[in-house]
mmCIF file of C-alpha atoms in Angstrom:
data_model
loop_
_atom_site.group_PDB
_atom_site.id
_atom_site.type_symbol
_atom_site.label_atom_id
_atom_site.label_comp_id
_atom_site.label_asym_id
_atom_site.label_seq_id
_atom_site.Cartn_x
_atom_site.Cartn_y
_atom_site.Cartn_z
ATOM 1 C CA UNK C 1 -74.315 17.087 -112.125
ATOM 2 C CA UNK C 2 -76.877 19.852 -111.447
ATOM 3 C CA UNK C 3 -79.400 17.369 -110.491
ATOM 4 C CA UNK C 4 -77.471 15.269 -108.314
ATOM 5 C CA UNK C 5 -76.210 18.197 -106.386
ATOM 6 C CA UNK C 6 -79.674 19.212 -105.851
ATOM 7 C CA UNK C 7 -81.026 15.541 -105.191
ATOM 8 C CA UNK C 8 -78.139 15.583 -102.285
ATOM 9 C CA UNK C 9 -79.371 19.095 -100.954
ATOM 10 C CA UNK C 10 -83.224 17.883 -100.550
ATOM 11 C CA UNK C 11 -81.338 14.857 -98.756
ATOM 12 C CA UNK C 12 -78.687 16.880 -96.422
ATOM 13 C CA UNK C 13 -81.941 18.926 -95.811
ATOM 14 C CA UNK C 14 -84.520 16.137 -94.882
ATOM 15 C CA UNK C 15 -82.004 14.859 -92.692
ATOM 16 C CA UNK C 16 -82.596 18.018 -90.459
ATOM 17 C CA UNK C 17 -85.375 16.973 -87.972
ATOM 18 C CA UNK C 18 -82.988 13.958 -87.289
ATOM 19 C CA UNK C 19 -80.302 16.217 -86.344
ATOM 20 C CA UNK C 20 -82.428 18.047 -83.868
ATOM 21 C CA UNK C 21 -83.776 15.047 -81.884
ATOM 22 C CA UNK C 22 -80.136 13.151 -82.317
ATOM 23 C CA UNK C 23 -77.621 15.870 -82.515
ATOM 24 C CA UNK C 24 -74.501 13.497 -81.315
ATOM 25 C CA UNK C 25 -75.855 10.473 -83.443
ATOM 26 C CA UNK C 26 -72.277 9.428 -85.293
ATOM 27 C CA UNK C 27 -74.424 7.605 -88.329
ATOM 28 C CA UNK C 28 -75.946 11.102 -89.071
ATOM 29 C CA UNK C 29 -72.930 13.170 -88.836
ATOM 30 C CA UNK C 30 -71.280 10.867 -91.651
ATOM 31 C CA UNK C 31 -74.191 10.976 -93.654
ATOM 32 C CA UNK C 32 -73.952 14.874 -93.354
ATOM 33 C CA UNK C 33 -69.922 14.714 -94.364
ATOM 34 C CA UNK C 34 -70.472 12.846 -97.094
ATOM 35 C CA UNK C 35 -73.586 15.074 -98.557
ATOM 36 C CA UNK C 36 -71.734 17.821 -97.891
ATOM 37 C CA UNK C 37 -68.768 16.535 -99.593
ATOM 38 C CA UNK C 38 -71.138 15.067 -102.712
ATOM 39 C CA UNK C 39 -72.568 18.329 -103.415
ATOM 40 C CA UNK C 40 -69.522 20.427 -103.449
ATOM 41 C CA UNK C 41 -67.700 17.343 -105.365
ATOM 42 C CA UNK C 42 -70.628 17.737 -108.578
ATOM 43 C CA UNK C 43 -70.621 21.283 -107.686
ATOM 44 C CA UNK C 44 -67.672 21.026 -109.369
ATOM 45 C CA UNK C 45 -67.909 19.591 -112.421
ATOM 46 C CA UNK C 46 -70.558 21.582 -113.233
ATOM 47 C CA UNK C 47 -68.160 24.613 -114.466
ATOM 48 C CA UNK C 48 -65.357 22.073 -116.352
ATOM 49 C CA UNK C 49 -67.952 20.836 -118.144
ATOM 50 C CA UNK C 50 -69.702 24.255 -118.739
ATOM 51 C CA UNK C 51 -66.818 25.523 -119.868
ATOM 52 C CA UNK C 52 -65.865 22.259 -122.554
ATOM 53 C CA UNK C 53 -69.237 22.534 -123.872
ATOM 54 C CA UNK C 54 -69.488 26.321 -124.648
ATOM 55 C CA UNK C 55 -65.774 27.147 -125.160
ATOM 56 C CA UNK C 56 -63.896 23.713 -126.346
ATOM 57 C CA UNK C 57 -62.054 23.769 -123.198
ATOM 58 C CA UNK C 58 -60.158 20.296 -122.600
ATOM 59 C CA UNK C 59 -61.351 18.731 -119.625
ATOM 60 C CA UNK C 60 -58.684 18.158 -116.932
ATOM 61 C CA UNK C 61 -58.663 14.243 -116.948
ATOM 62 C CA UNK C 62 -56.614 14.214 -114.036
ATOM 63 C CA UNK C 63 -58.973 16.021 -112.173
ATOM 64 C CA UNK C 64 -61.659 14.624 -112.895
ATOM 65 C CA UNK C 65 -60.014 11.071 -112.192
ATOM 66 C CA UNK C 66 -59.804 11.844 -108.674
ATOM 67 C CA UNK C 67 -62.958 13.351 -108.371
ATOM 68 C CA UNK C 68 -64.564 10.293 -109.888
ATOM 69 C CA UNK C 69 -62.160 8.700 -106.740
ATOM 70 C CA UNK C 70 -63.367 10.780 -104.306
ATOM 71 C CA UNK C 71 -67.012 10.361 -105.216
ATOM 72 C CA UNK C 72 -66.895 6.589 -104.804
ATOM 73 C CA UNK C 73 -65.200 7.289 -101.243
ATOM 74 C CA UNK C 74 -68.097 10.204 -100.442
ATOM 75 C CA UNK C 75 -70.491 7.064 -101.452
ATOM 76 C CA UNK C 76 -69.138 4.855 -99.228
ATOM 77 C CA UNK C 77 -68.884 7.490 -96.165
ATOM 78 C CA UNK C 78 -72.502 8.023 -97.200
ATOM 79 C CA UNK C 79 -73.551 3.920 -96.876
ATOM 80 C CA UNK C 80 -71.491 3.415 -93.655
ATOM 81 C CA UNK C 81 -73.111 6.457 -92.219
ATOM 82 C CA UNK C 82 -76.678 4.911 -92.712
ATOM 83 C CA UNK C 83 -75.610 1.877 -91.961
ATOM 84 C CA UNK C 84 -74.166 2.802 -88.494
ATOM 85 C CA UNK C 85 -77.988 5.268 -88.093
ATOM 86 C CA UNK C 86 -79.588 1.755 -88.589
ATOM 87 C CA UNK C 87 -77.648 0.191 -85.953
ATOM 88 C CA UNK C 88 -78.277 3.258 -83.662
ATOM 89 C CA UNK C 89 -82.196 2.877 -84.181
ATOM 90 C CA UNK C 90 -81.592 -0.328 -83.181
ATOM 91 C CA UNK C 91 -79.635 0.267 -79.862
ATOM 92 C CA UNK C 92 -82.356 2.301 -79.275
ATOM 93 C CA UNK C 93 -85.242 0.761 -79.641
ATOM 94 C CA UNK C 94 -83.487 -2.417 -77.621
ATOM 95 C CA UNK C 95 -82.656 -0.221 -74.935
ATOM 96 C CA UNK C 96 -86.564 1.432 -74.508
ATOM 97 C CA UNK C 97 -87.780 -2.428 -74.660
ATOM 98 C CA UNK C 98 -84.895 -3.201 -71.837
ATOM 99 C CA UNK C 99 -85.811 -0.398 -69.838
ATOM 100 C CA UNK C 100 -89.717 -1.398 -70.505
ATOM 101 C CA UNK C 101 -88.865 -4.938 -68.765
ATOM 102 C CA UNK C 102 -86.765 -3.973 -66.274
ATOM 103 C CA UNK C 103 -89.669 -1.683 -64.889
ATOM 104 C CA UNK C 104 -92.443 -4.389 -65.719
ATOM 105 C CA UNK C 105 -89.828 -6.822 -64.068
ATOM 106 C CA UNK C 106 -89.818 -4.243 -60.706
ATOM 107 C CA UNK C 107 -93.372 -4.039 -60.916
ATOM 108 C CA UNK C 108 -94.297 -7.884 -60.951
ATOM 109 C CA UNK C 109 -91.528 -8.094 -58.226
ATOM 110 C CA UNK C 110 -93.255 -5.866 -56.156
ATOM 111 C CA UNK C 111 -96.786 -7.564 -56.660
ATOM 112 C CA UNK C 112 -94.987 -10.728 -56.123
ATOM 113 C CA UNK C 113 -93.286 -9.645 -52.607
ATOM 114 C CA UNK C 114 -96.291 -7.827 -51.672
ATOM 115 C CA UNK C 115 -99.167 -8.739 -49.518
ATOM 116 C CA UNK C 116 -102.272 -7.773 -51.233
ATOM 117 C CA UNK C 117 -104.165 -7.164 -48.632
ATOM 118 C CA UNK C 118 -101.725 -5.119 -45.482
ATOM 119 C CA UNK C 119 -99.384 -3.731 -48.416
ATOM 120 C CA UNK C 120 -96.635 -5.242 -45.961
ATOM 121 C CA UNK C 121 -94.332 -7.674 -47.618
ATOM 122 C CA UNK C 122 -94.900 -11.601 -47.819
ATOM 123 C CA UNK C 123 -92.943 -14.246 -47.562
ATOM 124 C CA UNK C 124 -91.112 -14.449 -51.096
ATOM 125 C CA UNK C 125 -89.961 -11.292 -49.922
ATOM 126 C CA UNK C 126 -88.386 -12.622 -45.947
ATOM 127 C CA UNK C 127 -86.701 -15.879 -48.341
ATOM 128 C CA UNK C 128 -85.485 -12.794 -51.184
ATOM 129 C CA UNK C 129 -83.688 -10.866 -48.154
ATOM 130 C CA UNK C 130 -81.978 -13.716 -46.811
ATOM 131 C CA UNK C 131 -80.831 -14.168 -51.092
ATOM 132 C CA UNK C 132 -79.347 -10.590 -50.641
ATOM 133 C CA UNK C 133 -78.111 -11.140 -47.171
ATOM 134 C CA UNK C 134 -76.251 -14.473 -47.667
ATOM 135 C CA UNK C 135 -74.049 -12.755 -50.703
ATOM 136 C CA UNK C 136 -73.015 -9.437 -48.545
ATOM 137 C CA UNK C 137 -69.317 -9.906 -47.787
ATOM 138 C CA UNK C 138 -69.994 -9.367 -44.506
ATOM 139 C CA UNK C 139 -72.208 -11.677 -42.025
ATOM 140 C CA UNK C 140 -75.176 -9.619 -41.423
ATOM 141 C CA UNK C 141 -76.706 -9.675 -37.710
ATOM 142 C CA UNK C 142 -79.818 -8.597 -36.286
ATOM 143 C CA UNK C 143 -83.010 -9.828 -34.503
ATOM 144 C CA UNK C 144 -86.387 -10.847 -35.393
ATOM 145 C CA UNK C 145 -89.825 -10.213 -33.642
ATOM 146 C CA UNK C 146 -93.164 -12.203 -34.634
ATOM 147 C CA UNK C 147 -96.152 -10.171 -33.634
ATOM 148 C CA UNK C 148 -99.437 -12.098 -33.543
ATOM 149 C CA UNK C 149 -102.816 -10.882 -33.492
ATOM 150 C CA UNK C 150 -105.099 -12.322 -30.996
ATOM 151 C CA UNK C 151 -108.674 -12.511 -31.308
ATOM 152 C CA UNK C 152 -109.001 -12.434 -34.627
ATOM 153 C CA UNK C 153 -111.893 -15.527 -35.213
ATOM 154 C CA UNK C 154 -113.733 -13.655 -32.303
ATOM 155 C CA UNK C 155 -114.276 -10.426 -35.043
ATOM 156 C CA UNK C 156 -114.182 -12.238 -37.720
ATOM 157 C CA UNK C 157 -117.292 -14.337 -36.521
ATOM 158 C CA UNK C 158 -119.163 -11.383 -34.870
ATOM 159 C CA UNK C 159 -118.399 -8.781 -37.471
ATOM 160 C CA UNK C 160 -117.650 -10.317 -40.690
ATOM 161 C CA UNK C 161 -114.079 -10.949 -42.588
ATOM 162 C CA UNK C 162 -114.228 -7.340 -43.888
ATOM 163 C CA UNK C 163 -113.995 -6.093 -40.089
ATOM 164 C CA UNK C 164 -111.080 -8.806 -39.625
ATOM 165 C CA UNK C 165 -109.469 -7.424 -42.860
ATOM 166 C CA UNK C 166 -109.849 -3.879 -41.514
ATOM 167 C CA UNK C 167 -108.194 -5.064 -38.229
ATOM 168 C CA UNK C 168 -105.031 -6.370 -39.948
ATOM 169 C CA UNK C 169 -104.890 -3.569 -42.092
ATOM 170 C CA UNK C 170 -104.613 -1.407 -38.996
ATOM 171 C CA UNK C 171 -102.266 -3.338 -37.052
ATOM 172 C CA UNK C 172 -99.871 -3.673 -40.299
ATOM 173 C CA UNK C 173 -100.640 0.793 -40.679
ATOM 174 C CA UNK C 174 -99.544 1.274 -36.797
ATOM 175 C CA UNK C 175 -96.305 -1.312 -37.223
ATOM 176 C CA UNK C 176 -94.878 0.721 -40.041
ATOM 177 C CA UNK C 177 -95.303 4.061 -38.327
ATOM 178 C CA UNK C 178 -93.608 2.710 -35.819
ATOM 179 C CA UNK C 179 -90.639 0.508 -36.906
ATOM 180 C CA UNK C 180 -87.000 1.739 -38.462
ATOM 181 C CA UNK C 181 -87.247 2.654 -42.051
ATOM 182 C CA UNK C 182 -84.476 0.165 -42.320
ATOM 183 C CA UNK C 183 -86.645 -2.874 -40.698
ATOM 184 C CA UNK C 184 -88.365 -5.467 -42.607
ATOM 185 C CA UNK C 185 -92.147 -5.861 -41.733
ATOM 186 C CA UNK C 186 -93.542 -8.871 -43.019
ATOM 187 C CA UNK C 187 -97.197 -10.700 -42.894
ATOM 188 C CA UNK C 188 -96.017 -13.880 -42.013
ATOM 189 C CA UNK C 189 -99.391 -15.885 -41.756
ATOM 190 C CA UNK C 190 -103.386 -14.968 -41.616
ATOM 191 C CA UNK C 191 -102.616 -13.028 -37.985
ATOM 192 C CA UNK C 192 -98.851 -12.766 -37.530
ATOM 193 C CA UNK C 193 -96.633 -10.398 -38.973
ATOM 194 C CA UNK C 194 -92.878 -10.751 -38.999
ATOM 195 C CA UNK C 195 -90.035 -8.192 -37.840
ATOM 196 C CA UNK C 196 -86.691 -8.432 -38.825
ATOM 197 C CA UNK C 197 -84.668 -5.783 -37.714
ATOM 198 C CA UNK C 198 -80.643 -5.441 -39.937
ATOM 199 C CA UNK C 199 -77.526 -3.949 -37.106
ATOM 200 C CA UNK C 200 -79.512 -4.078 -33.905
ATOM 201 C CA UNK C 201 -78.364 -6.025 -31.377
ATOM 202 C CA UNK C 202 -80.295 -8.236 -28.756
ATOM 203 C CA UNK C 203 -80.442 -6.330 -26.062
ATOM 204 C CA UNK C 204 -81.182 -2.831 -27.754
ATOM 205 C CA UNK C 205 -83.958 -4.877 -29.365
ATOM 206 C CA UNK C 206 -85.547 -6.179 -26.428
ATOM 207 C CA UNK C 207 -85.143 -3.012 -24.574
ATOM 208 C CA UNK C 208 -87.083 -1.199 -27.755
ATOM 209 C CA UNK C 209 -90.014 -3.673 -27.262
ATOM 210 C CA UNK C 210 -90.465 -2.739 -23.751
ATOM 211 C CA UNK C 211 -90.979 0.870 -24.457
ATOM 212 C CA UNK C 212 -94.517 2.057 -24.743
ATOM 213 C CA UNK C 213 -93.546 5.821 -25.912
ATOM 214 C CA UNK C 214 -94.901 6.045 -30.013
ATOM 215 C CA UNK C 215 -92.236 6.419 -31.690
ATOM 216 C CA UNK C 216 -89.367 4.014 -29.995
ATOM 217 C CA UNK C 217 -90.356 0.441 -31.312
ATOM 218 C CA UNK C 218 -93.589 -1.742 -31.918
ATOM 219 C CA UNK C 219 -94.781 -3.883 -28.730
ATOM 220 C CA UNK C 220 -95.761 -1.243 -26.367
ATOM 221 C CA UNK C 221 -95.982 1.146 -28.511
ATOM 222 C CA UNK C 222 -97.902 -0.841 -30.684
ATOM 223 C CA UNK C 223 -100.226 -2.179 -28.663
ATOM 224 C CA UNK C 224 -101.315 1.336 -26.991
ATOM 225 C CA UNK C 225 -101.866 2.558 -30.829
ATOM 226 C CA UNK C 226 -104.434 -0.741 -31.883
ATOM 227 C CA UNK C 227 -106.180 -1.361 -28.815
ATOM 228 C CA UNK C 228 -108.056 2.213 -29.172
ATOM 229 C CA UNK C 229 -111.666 1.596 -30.791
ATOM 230 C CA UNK C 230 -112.669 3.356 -34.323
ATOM 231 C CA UNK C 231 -115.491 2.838 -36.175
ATOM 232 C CA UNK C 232 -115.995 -0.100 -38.650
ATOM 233 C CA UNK C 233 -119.529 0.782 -39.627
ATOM 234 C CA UNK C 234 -122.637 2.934 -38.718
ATOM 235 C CA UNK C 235 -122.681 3.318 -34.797
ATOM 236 C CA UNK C 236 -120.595 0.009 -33.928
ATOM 237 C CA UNK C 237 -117.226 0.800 -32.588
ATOM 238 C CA UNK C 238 -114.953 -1.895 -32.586
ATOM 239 C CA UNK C 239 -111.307 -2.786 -31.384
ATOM 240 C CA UNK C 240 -108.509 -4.085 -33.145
ATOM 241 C CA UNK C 241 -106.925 -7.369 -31.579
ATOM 242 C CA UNK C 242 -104.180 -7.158 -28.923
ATOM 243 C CA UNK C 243 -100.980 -7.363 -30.503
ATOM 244 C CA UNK C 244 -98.809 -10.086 -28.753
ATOM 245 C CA UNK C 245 -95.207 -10.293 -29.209
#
């Protein structure tokens, strides 16, 4: 009895830094009920017997019937509690691995929907809006704008595809300083770029590409920001391609 009490102490103990990192694990509380319960139950028969062995004391049958009972029923708390810490390991470890795909599963959506090279979105992202749009209880409205970028083969020819890449790249920039948060800017082709604004009606819309003041809209606004020159390389200063809408 002595030893199994103190076999279930080194385990009640050891079960400790579990406790800690889990503290409202269900498994581990059983487990610690039916320790607890264990220890005191062989706890007692340490005295009865003490006292049969060095005083001819009868042992309470009785007694000891129904702690032999209970000590079955502390086992089986004891099983069910480790079973049920398995099954919470489990849980667990499923829900890091879900949590693992759904952010790999973001990630390769975002590569997918991405355009490498203007960091705008592509086209598998225009057809995965109008997904999301067409279940949305209500019809959604709006308007679209496609902005193309004249000029392009004439830089690409006289400075190279890295000074064409650097012209998109700048065109796509200015467009998203300038546009809603809520619009959709999209590289639709090589040199055009799509706009789709959500809740803005026609003739807001066209009225917003007629203003030049940065800030209000691409078109105007747009086309003042490209058109001024920077530097592509050493002393040449270049201009990006007139953005027609």
């Amino acid at each position: 009895a002595t030893l199994l009490s103190g076999f279930f102490i080194v385990a009640l103990l050891a079960l400790r830094p579990a406790v800690k990192r889990y503290p409202s694990s269900p498994g581990l509380l059983a487990m610690r009920i039916a320790l607890v319960l264990l220890i005191v139950n062989f706890l007692y028969y340490i005295p009865i017997f003490g006292a049969n062995l060095l005083f001819n004391e009868p042992l309470p049958m009785t007694a000891l019937k129904l702690s032999s009972a209970a000590h079955l029923v502390f086992e089986f708390v004891l099983g069910f509690g480790g079973a049920v810490l398995v099954l919470e390991q489990s849980h667990r470890s499923l829900a890091v691995r879900n949590r693992d795909l759904l952010a790999d599963n973001r990630r390769f959506r975002i590569e997918a929907e991405q355009d490498a090279l203007t960091d705008t979105c592509n086209r598998h992202a225009f057809f995965h809006l109008l997904d999301e749009l067409a279940v949305q209880r209500h019809m959604a409205h709006g308007c679209v704008a496609v902005l193309d970028v004249d000029d392009m083969k004439a830089i690409n020819d006289r400075y190279g595809h890295a000074a064409g890449d650097a012209a998109l790249v700048r065109v796509a920039n200015t467009l998203r300083s300038l546009v809603r948060r809520d619009d959709h800017l999209f590289r639709w082709g090589g040199d055009e770029f799509l706009l789709v604004t959500i809740d803005l009606d026609g003739i807001e819309f066209r009225s917003r590409l007629r203003q030049t003041a940065p800030g209000d809209f691409p078109a105007g606004a747009v086309v003042q920001a490209v058109r001024r020159p920077y530097r592509l390389r050493g002393d040449n200063e270049i201009a990006t391609p007139i953005v027609r809408v």
